[in-house]
Coordinates of C-alpha atoms in Angstrom, one line a residue:
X1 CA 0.0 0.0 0.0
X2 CA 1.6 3.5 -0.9
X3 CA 1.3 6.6 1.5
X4 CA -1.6 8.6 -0.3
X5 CA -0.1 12.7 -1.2
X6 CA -0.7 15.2 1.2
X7 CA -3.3 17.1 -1.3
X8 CA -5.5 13.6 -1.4
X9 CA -5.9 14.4 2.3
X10 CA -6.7 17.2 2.6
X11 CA -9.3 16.8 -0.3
X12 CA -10.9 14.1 1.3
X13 CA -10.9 16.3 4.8
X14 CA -12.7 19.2 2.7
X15 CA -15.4 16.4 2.2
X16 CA -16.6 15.8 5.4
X17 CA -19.6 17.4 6.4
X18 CA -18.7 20.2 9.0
X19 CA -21.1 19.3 11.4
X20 CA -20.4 15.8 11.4
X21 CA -16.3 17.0 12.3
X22 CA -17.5 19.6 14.7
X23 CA -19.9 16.7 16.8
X24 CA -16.8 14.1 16.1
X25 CA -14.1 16.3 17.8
X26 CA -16.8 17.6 20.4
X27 CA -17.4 13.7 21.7
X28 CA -13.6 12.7 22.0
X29 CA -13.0 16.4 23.8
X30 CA -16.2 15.4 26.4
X31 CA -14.4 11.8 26.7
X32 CA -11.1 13.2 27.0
X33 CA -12.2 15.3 30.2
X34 CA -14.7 12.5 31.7
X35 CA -12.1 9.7 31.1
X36 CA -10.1 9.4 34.5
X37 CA -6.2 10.0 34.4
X38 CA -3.7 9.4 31.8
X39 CA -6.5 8.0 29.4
X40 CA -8.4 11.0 29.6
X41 CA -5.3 12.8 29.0
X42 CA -4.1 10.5 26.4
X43 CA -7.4 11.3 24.4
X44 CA -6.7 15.6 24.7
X45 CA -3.6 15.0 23.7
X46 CA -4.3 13.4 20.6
X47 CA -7.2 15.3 19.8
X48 CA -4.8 18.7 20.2
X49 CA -2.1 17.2 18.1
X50 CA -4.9 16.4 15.3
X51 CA -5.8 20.2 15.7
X52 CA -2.9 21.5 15.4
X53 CA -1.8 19.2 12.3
X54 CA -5.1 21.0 11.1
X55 CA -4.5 24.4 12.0
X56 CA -1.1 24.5 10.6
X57 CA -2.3 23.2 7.2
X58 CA -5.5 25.6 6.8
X59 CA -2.7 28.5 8.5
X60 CA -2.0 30.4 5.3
X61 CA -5.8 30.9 4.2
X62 CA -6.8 32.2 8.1
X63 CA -7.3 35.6 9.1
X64 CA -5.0 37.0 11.6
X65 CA -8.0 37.1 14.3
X66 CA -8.6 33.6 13.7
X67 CA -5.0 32.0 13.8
X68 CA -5.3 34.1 17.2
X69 CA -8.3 32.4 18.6
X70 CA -7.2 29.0 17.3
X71 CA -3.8 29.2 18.9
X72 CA -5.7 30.2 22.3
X73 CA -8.0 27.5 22.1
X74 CA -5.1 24.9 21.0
X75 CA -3.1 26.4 24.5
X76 CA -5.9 26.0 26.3
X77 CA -7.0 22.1 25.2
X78 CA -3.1 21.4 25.6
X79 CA -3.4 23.3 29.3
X80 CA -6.3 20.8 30.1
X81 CA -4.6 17.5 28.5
X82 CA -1.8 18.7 31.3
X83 CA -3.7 19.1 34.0
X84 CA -5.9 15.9 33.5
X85 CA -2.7 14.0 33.3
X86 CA -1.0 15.6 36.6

């Protein structure tokens, strides 16, 4: 099986239905704070990392007020993955 190019991606990302993204992200984020410890953790962790991946890739078509709000809310979901792991 051969790695698929980065623009396949991201083409099949622009596919998905917003809402369905938006509702996917919002149930690993509830599990990620309900989950107890390191798996809870584990779960913001990942979910940030898949965010920023995300935000990095979208970065040069944001507004400057945007990138600003998305790297506050990416501080803050990596500031709760560190508290729910301490």
């Amino acid at each position: 099986m051969t790695p698929s190019p980065p623009g396949n991606l991201l083409r099949r990302l622009a596919a998905v239905n917003p809402t369905t993204a938006f509702i996917a992200a919002l149930v690993v984020f509830v599990a990620g704070l309900f989950l107890p410890g390191i798996v809870g953790a584990a779960l913001l962790f990942l979910l940030g990392a898949a965010l920023t991946a995300l935000t990095f890739t979208t970065w040069p078509v944001q507004t400057p007020a945007l990138r600003t709000v998305r790297l506050i809310l990416l501080t803050l979901l990596f500031a709760a993955a560190l508290a729910k792991a301490l």
